[in-house]
PDB file of C-alpha atoms in Angstrom:
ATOM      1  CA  UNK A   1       6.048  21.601  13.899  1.00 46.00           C
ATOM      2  CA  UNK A   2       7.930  23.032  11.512  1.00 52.00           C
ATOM      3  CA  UNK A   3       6.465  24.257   8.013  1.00 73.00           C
ATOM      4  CA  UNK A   4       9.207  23.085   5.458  1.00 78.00           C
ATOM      5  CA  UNK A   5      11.770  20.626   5.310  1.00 79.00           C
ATOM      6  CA  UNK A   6      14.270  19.171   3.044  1.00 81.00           C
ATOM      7  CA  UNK A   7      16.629  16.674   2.878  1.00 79.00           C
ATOM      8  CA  UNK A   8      19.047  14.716   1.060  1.00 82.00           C
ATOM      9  CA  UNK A   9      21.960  11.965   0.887  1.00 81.00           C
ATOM     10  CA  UNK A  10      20.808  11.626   4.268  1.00 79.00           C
ATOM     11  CA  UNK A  11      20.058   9.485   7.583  1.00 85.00           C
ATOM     12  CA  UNK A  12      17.491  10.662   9.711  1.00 85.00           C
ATOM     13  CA  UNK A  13      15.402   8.330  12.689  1.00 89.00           C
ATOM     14  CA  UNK A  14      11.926  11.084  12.431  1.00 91.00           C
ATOM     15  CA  UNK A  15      11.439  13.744  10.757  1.00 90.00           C
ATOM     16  CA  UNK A  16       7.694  15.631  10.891  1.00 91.00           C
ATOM     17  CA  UNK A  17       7.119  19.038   9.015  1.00 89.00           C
ATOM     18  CA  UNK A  18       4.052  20.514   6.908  1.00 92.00           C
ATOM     19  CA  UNK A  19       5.653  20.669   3.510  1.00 93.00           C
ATOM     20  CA  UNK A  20       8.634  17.516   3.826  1.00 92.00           C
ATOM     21  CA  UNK A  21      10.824  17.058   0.291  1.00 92.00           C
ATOM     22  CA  UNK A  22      13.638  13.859   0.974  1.00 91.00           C
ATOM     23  CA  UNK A  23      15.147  12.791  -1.964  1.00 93.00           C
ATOM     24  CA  UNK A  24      18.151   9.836  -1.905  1.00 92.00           C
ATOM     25  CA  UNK A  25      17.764   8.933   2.121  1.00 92.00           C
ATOM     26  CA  UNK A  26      17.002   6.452   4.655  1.00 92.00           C
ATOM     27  CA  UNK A  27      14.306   7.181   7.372  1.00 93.00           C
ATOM     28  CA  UNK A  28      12.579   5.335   9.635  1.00 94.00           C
ATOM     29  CA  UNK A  29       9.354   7.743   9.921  1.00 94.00           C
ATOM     30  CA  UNK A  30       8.139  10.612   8.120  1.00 93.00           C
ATOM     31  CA  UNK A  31       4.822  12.414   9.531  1.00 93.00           C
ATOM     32  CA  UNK A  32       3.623  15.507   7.598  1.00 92.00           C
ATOM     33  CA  UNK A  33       0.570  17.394   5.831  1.00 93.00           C
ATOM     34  CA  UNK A  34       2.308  17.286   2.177  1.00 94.00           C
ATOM     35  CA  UNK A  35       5.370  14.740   1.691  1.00 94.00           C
ATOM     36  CA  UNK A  36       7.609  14.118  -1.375  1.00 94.00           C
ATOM     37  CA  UNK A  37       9.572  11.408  -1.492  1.00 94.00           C
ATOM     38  CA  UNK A  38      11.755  10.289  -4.212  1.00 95.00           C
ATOM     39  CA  UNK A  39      14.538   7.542  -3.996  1.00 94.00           C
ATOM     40  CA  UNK A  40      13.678   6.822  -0.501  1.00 94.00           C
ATOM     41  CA  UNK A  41      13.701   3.869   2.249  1.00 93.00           C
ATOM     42  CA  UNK A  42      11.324   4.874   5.041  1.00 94.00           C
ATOM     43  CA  UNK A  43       9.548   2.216   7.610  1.00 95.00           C
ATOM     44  CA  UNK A  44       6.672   4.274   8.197  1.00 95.00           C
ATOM     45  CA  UNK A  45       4.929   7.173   6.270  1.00 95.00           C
ATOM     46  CA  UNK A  46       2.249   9.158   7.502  1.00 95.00           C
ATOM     47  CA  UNK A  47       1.059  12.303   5.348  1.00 94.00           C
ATOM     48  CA  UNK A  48      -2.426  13.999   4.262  1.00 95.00           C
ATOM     49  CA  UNK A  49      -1.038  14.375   0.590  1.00 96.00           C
ATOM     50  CA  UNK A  50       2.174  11.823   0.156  1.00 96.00           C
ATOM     51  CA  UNK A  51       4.067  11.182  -2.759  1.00 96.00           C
ATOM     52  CA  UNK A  52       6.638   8.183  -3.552  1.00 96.00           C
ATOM     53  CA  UNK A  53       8.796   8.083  -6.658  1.00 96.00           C
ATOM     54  CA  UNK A  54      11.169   4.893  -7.178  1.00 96.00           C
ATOM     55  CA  UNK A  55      11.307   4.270  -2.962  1.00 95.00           C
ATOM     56  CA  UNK A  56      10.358   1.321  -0.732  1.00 95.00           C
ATOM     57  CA  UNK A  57       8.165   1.864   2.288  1.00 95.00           C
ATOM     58  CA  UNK A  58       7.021  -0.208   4.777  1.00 95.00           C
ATOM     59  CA  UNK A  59       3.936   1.197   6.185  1.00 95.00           C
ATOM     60  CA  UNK A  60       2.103   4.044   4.171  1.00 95.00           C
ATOM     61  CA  UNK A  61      -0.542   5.816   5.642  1.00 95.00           C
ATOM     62  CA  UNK A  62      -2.270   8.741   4.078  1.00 95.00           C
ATOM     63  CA  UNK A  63      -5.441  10.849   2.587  1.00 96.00           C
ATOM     64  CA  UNK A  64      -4.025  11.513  -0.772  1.00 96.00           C
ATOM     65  CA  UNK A  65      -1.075   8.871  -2.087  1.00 96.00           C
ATOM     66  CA  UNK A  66       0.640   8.243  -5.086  1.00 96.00           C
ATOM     67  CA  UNK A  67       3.374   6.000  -6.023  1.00 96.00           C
ATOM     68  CA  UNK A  68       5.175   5.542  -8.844  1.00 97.00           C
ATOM     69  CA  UNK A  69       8.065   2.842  -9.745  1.00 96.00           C
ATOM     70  CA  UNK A  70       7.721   1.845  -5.414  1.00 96.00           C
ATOM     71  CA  UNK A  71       7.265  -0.422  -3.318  1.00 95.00           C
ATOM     72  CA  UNK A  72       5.042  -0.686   0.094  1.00 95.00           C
ATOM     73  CA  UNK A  73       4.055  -3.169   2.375  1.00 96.00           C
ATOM     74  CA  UNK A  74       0.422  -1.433   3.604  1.00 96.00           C
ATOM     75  CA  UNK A  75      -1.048   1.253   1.612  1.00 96.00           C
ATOM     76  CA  UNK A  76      -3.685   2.539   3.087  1.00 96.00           C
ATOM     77  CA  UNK A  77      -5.571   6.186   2.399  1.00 96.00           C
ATOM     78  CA  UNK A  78      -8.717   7.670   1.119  1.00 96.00           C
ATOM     79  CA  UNK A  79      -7.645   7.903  -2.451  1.00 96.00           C
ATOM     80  CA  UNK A  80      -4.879   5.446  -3.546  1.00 96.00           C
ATOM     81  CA  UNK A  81      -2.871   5.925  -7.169  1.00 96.00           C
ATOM     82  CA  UNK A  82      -0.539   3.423  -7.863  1.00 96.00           C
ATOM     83  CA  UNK A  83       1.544   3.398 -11.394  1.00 97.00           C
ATOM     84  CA  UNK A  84       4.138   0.586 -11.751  1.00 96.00           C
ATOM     85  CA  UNK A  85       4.258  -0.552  -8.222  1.00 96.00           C
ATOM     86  CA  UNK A  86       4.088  -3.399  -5.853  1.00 96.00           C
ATOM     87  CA  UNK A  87       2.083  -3.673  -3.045  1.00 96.00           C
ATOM     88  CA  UNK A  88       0.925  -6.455  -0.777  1.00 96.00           C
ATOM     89  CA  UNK A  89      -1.871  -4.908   0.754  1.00 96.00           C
ATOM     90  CA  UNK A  90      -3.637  -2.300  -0.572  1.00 96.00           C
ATOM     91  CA  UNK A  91      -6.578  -0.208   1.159  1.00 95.00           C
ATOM     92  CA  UNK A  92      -8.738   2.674   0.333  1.00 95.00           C
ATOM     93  CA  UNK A  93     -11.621   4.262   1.297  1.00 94.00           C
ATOM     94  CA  UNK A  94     -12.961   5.539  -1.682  1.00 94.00           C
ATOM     95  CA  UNK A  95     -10.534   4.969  -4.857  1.00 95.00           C
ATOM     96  CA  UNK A  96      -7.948   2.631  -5.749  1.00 96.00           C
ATOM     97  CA  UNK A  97      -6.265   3.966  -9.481  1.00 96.00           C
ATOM     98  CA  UNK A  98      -3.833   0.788 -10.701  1.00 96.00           C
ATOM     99  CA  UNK A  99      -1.264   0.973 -13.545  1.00 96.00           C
ATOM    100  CA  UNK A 100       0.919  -1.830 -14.334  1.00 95.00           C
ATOM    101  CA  UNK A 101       1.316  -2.340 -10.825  1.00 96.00           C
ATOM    102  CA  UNK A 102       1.149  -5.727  -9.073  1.00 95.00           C
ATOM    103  CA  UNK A 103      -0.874  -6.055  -5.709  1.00 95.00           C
ATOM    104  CA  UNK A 104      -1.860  -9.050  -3.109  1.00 93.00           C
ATOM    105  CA  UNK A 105      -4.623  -7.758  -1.996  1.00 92.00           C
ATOM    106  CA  UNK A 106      -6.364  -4.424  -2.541  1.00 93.00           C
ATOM    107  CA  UNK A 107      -9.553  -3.380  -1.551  1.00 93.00           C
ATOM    108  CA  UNK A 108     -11.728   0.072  -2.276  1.00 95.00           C
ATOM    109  CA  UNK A 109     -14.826   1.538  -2.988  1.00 95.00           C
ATOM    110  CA  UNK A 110     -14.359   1.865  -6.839  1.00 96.00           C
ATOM    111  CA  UNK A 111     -11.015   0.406  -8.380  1.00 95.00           C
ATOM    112  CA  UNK A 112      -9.650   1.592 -11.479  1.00 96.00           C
ATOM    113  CA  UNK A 113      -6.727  -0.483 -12.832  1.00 94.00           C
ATOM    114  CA  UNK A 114      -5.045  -0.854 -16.248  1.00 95.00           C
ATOM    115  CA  UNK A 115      -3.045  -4.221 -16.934  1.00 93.00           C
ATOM    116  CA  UNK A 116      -2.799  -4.778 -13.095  1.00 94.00           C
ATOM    117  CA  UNK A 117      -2.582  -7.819 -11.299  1.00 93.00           C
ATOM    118  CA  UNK A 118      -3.630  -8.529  -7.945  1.00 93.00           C
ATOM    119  CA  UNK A 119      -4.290 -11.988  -6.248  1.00 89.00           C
ATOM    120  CA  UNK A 120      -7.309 -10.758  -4.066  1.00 87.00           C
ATOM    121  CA  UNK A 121      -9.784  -7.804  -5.051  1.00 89.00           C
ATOM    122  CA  UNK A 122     -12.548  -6.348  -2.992  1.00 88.00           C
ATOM    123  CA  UNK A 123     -14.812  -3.980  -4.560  1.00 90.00           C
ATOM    124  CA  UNK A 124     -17.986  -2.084  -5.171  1.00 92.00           C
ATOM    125  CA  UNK A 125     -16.933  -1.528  -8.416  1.00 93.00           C
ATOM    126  CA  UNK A 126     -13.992  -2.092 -10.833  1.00 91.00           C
ATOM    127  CA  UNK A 127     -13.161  -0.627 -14.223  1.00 94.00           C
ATOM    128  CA  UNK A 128     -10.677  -1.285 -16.591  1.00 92.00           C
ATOM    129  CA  UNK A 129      -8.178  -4.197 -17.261  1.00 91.00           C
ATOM    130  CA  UNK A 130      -7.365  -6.329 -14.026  1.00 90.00           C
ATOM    131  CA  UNK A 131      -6.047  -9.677 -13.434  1.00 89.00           C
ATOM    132  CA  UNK A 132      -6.831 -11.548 -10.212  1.00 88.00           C
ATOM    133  CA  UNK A 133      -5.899 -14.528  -9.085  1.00 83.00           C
ATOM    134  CA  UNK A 134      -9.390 -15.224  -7.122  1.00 77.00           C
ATOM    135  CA  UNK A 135     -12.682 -14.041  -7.278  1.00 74.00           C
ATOM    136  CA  UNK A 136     -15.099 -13.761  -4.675  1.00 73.00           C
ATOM    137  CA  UNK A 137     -16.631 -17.442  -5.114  1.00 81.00           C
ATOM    138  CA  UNK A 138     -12.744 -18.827  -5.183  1.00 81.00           C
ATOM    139  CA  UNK A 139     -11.917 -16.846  -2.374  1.00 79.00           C
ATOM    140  CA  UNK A 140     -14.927 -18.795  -0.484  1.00 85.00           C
ATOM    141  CA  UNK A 141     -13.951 -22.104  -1.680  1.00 88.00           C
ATOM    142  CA  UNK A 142      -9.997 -21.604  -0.633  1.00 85.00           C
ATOM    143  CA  UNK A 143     -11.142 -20.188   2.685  1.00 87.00           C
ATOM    144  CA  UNK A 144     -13.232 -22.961   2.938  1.00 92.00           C
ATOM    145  CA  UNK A 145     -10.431 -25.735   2.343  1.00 92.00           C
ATOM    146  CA  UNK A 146      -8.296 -23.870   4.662  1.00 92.00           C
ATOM    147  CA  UNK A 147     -10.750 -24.348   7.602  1.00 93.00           C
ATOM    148  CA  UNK A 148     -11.904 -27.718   7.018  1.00 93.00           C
ATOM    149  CA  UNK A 149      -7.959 -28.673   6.662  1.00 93.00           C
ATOM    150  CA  UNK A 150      -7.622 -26.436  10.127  1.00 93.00           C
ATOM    151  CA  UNK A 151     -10.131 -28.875  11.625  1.00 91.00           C
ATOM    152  CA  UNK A 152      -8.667 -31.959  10.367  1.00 91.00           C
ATOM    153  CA  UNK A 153      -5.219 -31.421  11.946  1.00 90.00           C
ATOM    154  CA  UNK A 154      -6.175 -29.707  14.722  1.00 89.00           C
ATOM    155  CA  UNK A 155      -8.589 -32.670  15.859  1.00 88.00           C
ATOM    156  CA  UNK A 156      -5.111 -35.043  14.809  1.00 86.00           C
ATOM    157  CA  UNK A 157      -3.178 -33.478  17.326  1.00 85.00           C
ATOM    158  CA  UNK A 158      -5.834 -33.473  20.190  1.00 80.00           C
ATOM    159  CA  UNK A 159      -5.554 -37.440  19.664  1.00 70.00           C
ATOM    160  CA  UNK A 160      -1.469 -37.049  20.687  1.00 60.00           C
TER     161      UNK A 160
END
């Protein structure tokens, strides 16, 4: 594996290193201990310590990851800081940090989230200023709707 790697204005299928800096580029997957990505379109990113700034990713995978001004279709890491972002999903073990950053859903061990909105949150605990669309007893009542309306049609076809 090689130890550093940069690139830019580029168009690369993989690229793995230790220490990974791509700035302005297309990839499909970047796999490395530290990774710094800024203006970037990857489908996949796997790092220990990966950074994002103004880039779109499709699956992010990591220990440490930050992004700012991105978007991602899976977060998920230990630690999890995102500041004016989108993400549909959103996982972390322990911590979740949210700034002006709109999620679908996001779950963690302690959330902390300043004018963030998110449309499903899951939670030990949460601090700071977060909109959600549904809490935990809404969440039951949807998921209950959906299932009973499930049922229905699925007992309206077996009649066909």
């Amino acid at each position: 594996m090689h130890r550093e790697k940069e690139l830019e204005n580029s168009d690369v299928d993989f690229i793995e290193g230790e220490f990974i800096n791509i700035r302005q580029s297309t990839i499909r997957a970047v796999e490395g201990g530290h990774v710094e990505l800024q203006q970037v379109g990857a489908l996949s990113i796997d790092g220990e310590r990966v950074e994002v700034t103004q880039g779109a990713a499709g699956i992010l995978r990591g220990t440490d990851v930050s992004l700012n001004q991105c978007m991602s279709a899976v977060t998920a890491a230990d630690t999890v800081s995102m500041n004016f972002s989108f993400s549909p999903v959103s996982i972390s073990r322990e911590q979740t940090s949210a700034n002006m950053s709109a999620i679908g859903f996001m779950g963690a061990r302690e959330i902390k989230a300043e004018n963030t909105s998110a449309f499903l949150v899951v939670a030990n605990k949460v601090e700071g200023n977060i909109t959600t669309l549904l809490d935990w007893k809404s969440a039951l009542a949807f998921g209950a709707v959906c299932g009973g309306l499930w049922g229905f049609f699925s007992l309206l076809m077996k009649r066909k």
